[in-house]
C-alpha positions as a printed NumPy array, in Angstrom:
array([[220.366, 156.442, 209.785],
       [222.469, 153.801, 211.477],
       [224.822, 152.086, 209.065],
       [224.867, 148.307, 209.005],
       [228.037, 147.591, 207.071],
       [229.226, 144.929, 209.505],
       [226.298, 142.712, 208.601],
       [225.884, 143.711, 204.981],
       [229.444, 144.103, 203.73 ],
       [229.839, 140.557, 202.452],
       [226.417, 140.573, 200.806],
       [227.307, 143.72 , 198.897],
       [230.756, 142.4  , 198.019],
       [229.223, 139.19 , 196.707],
       [226.804, 140.996, 194.387],
       [229.07 , 143.715, 192.998],
       [230.331, 141.913, 189.906],
       [232.082, 144.574, 187.847],
       [232.312, 143.771, 184.166],
       [230.329, 140.553, 184.489],
       [226.8  , 139.77 , 183.371],
       [224.219, 140.793, 185.966],
       [221.344, 138.347, 186.055],
       [218.157, 140.264, 186.771],
       [215.373, 138.754, 188.857],
       [213.613, 136.6  , 186.26 ],
       [211.076, 133.803, 185.867],
       [208.853, 132.041, 183.344],
       [205.355, 133.258, 182.49 ],
       [202.853, 130.885, 180.87 ],
       [201.834, 131.953, 177.37 ],
       [199.778, 129.063, 176.009],
       [201.319, 127.064, 173.181],
       [204.11 , 128.767, 171.227],
       [204.671, 127.201, 167.811],
       [208.004, 128.815, 166.9  ],
       [210.207, 131.9  , 167.353],
       [207.869, 134.074, 165.314],
       [204.964, 133.044, 167.522],
       [207.058, 133.769, 170.659],
       [208.035, 137.2  , 169.325],
       [204.38 , 137.959, 168.785],
       [203.067, 136.769, 172.188],
       [205.899, 137.002, 174.746],
       [206.31 , 140.814, 174.964],
       [202.672, 141.255, 175.96 ],
       [202.803, 138.262, 178.329],
       [205.746, 139.803, 180.173],
       [204.33 , 143.335, 180.129],
       [201.355, 142.184, 182.206],
       [203.908, 141.615, 184.999],
       [205.53 , 145.049, 184.367],
       [208.539, 143.144, 183.048],
       [210.27 , 142.676, 179.734],
       [210.825, 139.614, 177.563],
       [214.453, 138.392, 177.6  ],
       [214.087, 136.751, 174.183],
       [213.995, 133.237, 175.63 ],
       [211.055, 130.824, 175.674],
       [210.459, 127.123, 176.115],
       [207.765, 124.501, 175.72 ],
       [207.334, 122.58 , 178.964],
       [204.539, 120.286, 177.735],
       [204.779, 119.398, 174.022],
       [201.771, 120.566, 172.015],
       [200.154, 121.99 , 175.148],
       [202.025, 124.633, 177.171],
       [204.881, 127.058, 176.62 ],
       [206.348, 129.855, 178.71 ],
       [208.193, 133.125, 178.101],
       [211.229, 134.115, 180.136],
       [210.574, 137.534, 181.71 ],
       [212.769, 139.82 , 183.826],
       [212.539, 143.062, 185.743],
       [213.932, 145.999, 183.797],
       [217.198, 147.439, 185.141],
       [217.14 , 150.348, 187.553],
       [219.125, 153.551, 187.174],
       [220.635, 154.531, 190.513],
       [222.083, 158.025, 190.803],
       [224.685, 158.517, 193.55 ],
       [225.666, 162.137, 194.178],
       [229.1  , 162.369, 195.777],
       [229.193, 165.782, 197.481],
       [232.907, 166.136, 198.197],
       [235.224, 168.955, 199.215],
       [236.581, 169.77 , 195.761],
       [233.409, 169.246, 193.76 ],
       [230.173, 167.3  , 193.353],
       [229.945, 164.266, 191.097],
       [226.692, 162.816, 189.795],
       [227.226, 159.155, 188.908],
       [224.422, 157.252, 187.214],
       [224.687, 153.456, 187.38 ],
       [222.563, 150.865, 185.619],
       [221.68 , 148.207, 188.194],
       [219.841, 144.881, 187.913],
       [218.082, 143.056, 190.734],
       [219.594, 139.574, 191.   ],
       [218.952, 136.551, 193.217],
       [221.483, 137.818, 195.799],
       [220.626, 141.497, 195.654],
       [221.574, 144.241, 193.217],
       [224.372, 144.027, 190.669],
       [225.904, 146.549, 188.326],
       [225.144, 145.691, 184.741],
       [228.114, 145.084, 182.413],
       [230.296, 148.164, 182.1  ],
       [229.825, 150.062, 178.845],
       [231.959, 153.062, 179.705],
       [229.829, 156.133, 178.97 ],
       [226.633, 154.174, 178.456],
       [226.757, 152.322, 181.769],
       [227.929, 155.1  , 184.06 ],
       [227.127, 158.705, 183.248],
       [229.121, 161.294, 185.179],
       [228.265, 164.937, 185.656],
       [230.107, 167.393, 187.903],
       [229.53 , 170.76 , 189.522],
       [231.044, 172.813, 192.347],
       [231.334, 171.854, 196.003],
       [227.856, 171.806, 197.575],
       [229.242, 172.533, 201.037],
       [230.271, 175.991, 199.775],
       [227.417, 176.6  , 197.335],
       [224.333, 178.729, 197.875],
       [221.41 , 176.393, 198.554],
       [219.144, 177.91 , 195.902],
       [221.902, 177.66 , 193.304],
       [222.492, 174.035, 194.285],
       [218.763, 173.316, 194.029],
       [218.582, 174.776, 190.527],
       [221.734, 173.154, 189.158],
       [221.14 , 169.749, 190.709],
       [217.456, 169.785, 189.852],
       [218.17 , 170.416, 186.179],
       [220.82 , 167.695, 185.978],
       [218.753, 165.109, 187.829],
       [215.745, 165.807, 185.609],
       [217.897, 165.326, 182.5  ],
       [219.266, 161.992, 183.791],
       [215.819, 160.728, 184.916],
       [217.096, 158.083, 187.386],
       [214.955, 155.547, 189.25 ],
       [216.203, 156.774, 192.632],
       [218.637, 159.467, 193.791],
       [220.856, 159.489, 196.88 ],
       [223.064, 162.45 , 197.865],
       [225.962, 161.602, 200.181],
       [228.128, 164.334, 201.689],
       [231.738, 163.424, 202.49 ],
       [234.836, 165.228, 203.77 ],
       [233.816, 168.736, 202.725],
       [230.683, 168.544, 204.879],
       [232.315, 166.663, 207.742],
       [235.089, 169.242, 207.975],
       [232.567, 172.052, 208.539],
       [231.036, 170.363, 211.594],
       [227.728, 171.904, 212.714],
       [227.8  , 174.333, 209.783],
       [228.018, 171.372, 207.425],
       [225.112, 169.663, 209.203],
       [222.984, 172.812, 208.841],
       [223.825, 173.112, 205.148],
       [222.891, 169.464, 204.596],
       [219.534, 169.976, 206.36 ],
       [218.841, 172.952, 204.094],
       [219.731, 170.906, 201.023],
       [217.506, 168.072, 202.22 ],
       [214.543, 170.443, 202.324],
       [215.241, 172.185, 199.031],
       [215.998, 168.998, 197.102],
       [213.098, 166.917, 198.417],
       [211.43 , 166.88 , 194.968],
       [214.516, 165.466, 193.303],
       [216.468, 163.43 , 195.873],
       [215.061, 160.604, 197.988],
       [217.882, 160.392, 200.545],
       [220.295, 163.122, 201.672],
       [222.91 , 162.645, 204.391],
       [226.513, 163.085, 205.456],
       [228.35 , 159.771, 205.68 ],
       [231.202, 159.174, 208.101],
       [234.772, 158.698, 206.94 ],
       [234.576, 155.146, 208.277],
       [231.588, 154.426, 206.028],
       [233.311, 156.018, 203.04 ],
       [236.319, 153.745, 203.608],
       [234.12 , 150.654, 203.867],
       [232.366, 151.529, 200.626],
       [235.744, 151.986, 198.908],
       [236.762, 148.506, 200.085],
       [233.467, 146.962, 198.916],
       [233.755, 148.642, 195.517],
       [237.246, 147.157, 195.092],
       [236.315, 143.681, 196.35 ],
       [235.73 , 142.102, 192.897],
       [239.377, 142.795, 191.992],
       [240.9  , 140.603, 194.718],
       [240.142, 137.058, 195.908],
       [242.329, 137.217, 199.026],
       [242.323, 139.528, 202.077],
       [243.312, 143.048, 201.017],
       [243.284, 146.702, 202.055],
       [242.232, 149.936, 200.376],
       [243.6  , 153.442, 200.704],
       [241.287, 156.192, 199.495],
       [242.64 , 159.703, 199.069],
       [240.311, 162.688, 199.088],
       [240.803, 166.425, 199.229],
       [239.939, 166.636, 202.938],
       [240.092, 163.065, 204.196],
       [242.002, 159.817, 203.831],
       [240.435, 156.408, 204.442],
       [242.101, 153.059, 205.084],
       [240.047, 149.844, 205.122],
       [241.006, 146.2  , 205.396],
       [239.036, 142.972, 205.401],
       [239.075, 139.196, 205.189],
       [237.279, 137.313, 202.461],
       [235.107, 135.657, 205.127],
       [234.805, 138.523, 207.615],
       [233.688, 142.107, 208.021],
       [235.603, 145.079, 206.7  ],
       [237.24 , 147.488, 209.175],
       [237.943, 151.105, 208.352],
       [239.611, 154.219, 209.796],
       [239.517, 157.78 , 208.526],
       [241.056, 161.191, 209.188],
       [239.534, 164.448, 207.972],
       [242.684, 166.45 , 208.75 ],
       [245.282, 164.986, 206.387],
       [243.655, 164.962, 202.936],
       [245.788, 165.933, 199.973],
       [244.325, 169.448, 199.62 ],
       [244.336, 170.037, 203.389],
       [248.062, 169.351, 203.71 ],
       [248.858, 171.3  , 200.562],
       [247.213, 174.388, 202.079],
       [248.587, 173.724, 205.566],
       [252.226, 173.293, 204.574],
       [252.201, 176.143, 202.073],
       [254.637, 177.259, 199.399],
       [257.498, 178.195, 201.735],
       [257.677, 174.779, 203.414],
       [256.814, 172.643, 200.398],
       [258.412, 173.804, 197.179],
       [258.467, 170.688, 195.015],
       [259.803, 172.241, 191.843],
       [263.175, 172.458, 190.062],
       [265.141, 169.511, 191.44 ],
       [264.817, 166.146, 193.143],
       [266.222, 167.477, 196.427],
       [263.185, 169.727, 196.686],
       [260.953, 166.694, 196.074],
       [262.736, 164.881, 198.903],
       [262.224, 167.845, 201.259],
       [258.593, 168.056, 200.206],
       [258.062, 164.351, 200.874],
       [259.79 , 164.66 , 204.258],
       [257.577, 167.604, 205.29 ],
       [254.412, 165.718, 204.376],
       [255.713, 162.566, 206.065],
       [256.404, 164.411, 209.308],
       [252.855, 165.729, 209.35 ],
       [251.381, 162.31 , 208.592],
       [253.469, 160.512, 211.226],
       [251.987, 162.777, 213.917],
       [248.398, 162.226, 212.719],
       [245.695, 160.006, 214.159],
       [245.379, 158.342, 210.764],
       [248.771, 156.62 , 210.88 ],
       [248.261, 155.469, 214.476],
       [244.79 , 154.083, 213.716],
       [245.975, 152.344, 210.558],
       [248.806, 150.608, 212.427],
       [246.276, 149.107, 214.845],
       [244.183, 147.66 , 211.998],
       [246.948, 145.749, 210.236],
       [247.578, 142.219, 211.526],
       [250.962, 141.926, 213.246],
       [253.646, 140.784, 210.832],
       [251.224, 140.405, 207.92 ],
       [251.089, 142.395, 204.716],
       [248.117, 142.531, 202.383],
       [247.758, 143.886, 198.844],
       [246.827, 147.573, 199.002],
       [244.503, 149.056, 196.386],
       [244.454, 152.815, 196.068],
       [241.552, 155.03 , 195.048],
       [242.051, 158.626, 193.937],
       [241.357, 160.318, 190.619],
       [244.75 , 162.068, 190.574],
       [246.504, 158.699, 190.565],
       [244.994, 156.857, 187.594],
       [247.593, 158.032, 185.079],
       [250.411, 156.505, 187.156],
       [249.33 , 152.913, 186.587],
       [250.005, 150.626, 183.674],
       [247.169, 148.154, 182.954],
       [247.331, 145.208, 185.339],
       [250.576, 146.371, 186.97 ],
       [251.261, 147.317, 190.573],
       [253.286, 150.414, 191.4  ],
       [256.155, 150.237, 193.884],
       [256.989, 153.   , 196.332],
       [260.503, 153.185, 194.856],
       [259.07 , 153.674, 191.353],
       [256.659, 156.299, 192.613],
       [259.471, 158.267, 194.248],
       [261.456, 158.047, 190.995],
       [258.503, 159.425, 189.024],
       [258.127, 162.236, 191.552],
       [261.8  , 163.242, 191.439],
       [261.872, 163.205, 187.649],
       [258.613, 165.136, 187.361],
       [259.724, 167.852, 189.779],
       [263.167, 168.151, 188.212],
       [261.725, 168.684, 184.733],
       [258.952, 171.079, 185.794],
       [259.196, 174.784, 185.027],
       [259.184, 177.255, 187.9  ],
       [255.919, 179.155, 188.059],
       [253.92 , 176.3  , 186.506],
       [251.061, 175.795, 188.992],
       [249.89 , 172.537, 187.425],
       [253.394, 171.093, 187.567],
       [253.736, 172.177, 191.173],
       [250.421, 170.526, 192.085],
       [251.533, 167.3  , 190.394],
       [254.843, 167.371, 192.256],
       [253.084, 167.827, 195.562],
       [250.602, 165.047, 194.78 ],
       [253.453, 162.626, 194.058],
       [255.326, 163.66 , 197.2  ],
       [252.13 , 163.326, 199.245],
       [251.353, 159.867, 197.898],
       [254.936, 158.679, 198.423],
       [254.936, 159.976, 202.006],
       [251.55 , 158.414, 202.69 ],
       [252.611, 154.958, 201.488],
       [255.769, 155.169, 203.551],
       [253.802, 156.273, 206.632],
       [251.453, 153.279, 206.443],
       [254.373, 150.934, 205.631],
       [253.211, 150.009, 202.13 ],
       [255.864, 149.058, 199.583],
       [253.571, 148.826, 196.542],
       [250.025, 149.621, 195.46 ],
       [247.438, 148.384, 192.974],
       [244.806, 150.45 , 191.191],
       [241.504, 150.116, 193.024],
       [237.928, 150.753, 191.914],
       [237.299, 154.08 , 190.231],
       [235.029, 155.224, 193.051],
       [233.433, 154.16 , 196.349],
       [230.086, 155.131, 194.796],
       [230.052, 151.802, 192.919],
       [229.312, 150.05 , 196.205],
       [226.819, 152.681, 197.34 ],
       [224.858, 152.181, 194.095],
       [223.981, 148.576, 195.039],
       [223.746, 148.969, 198.815],
       [220.382, 148.387, 200.493],
       [220.965, 151.188, 203.01 ],
       [220.652, 153.656, 200.142],
       [218.539, 151.753, 197.623],
       [215.781, 149.707, 199.335],
       [214.999, 147.794, 196.132],
       [218.355, 146.041, 196.671],
       [217.222, 144.306, 199.89 ]])
């Protein structure tokens, strides 16, 4: 399917109001004369149900002593976006309402609003096992519509990834309405759209995945532009550089060497060259970062400077115990992030949306009821 983000990006950005009330498509239905609230409570539910809608609890009398109406609305949808990544598969269930400008996420209620379930990486999983595990989880969630989107893990495998996705499409046809591999460019655009409600001015997003990294930037009155590289993700470089070249434990000098090794690899990548071409000459925009490993670094409402990040990395690596694999992974992650910010000439970052799937959940390319 051909993506249409150039034309639709602003429409999606305008309707993705995180944490705000989502006004569902609603209207008045005539219900004869309603005498009072008790009368409305008795008659309005059935009046709305004839339209396959629900009563919002509001009613009014347009013509005194003659005609009243009940306010009815479409029930919310439950959109399930399956993010089939390189390090695992996330099932994210969003409650979505159809508003006058398209779909909107309903107010966030933590666990109630967005249910998350995870399993192993589909790109490496036996198709029959994937069918069984996904089928059981989807049935338990009972969403209105399901979309499965493969990302870096599938893209990295090339033709093998395409074949696996075709097999999954056939085996999951009973459970999933749309199955495809999205490009890194599309993933970056979705990350930008998901973050859009956090910033009123032009801004950029940096999304870090296990295989790929995406950078996107956009104006408030223009289309979003995105670049991606499936060769410099955090797990890819960790495996590529290896223990001998990147030992981030014991002291801050090792952190510095680790950061330098990652930086050298990034500077020679297509990602850094492509990103440099996207940024307006001499202009700097706020950069929002997306990556689950990074959430703990941020204080609420505060940006994080590159200098502070390097300080955290040096301290963390100095205090870590040799042989502690988790500590070593954290040290590498901090060195990687520091090197990445330096490579794209970013002095500070803000916490972005929790996931690009927020934008996918209200996008008409995946959920036709949002058109």
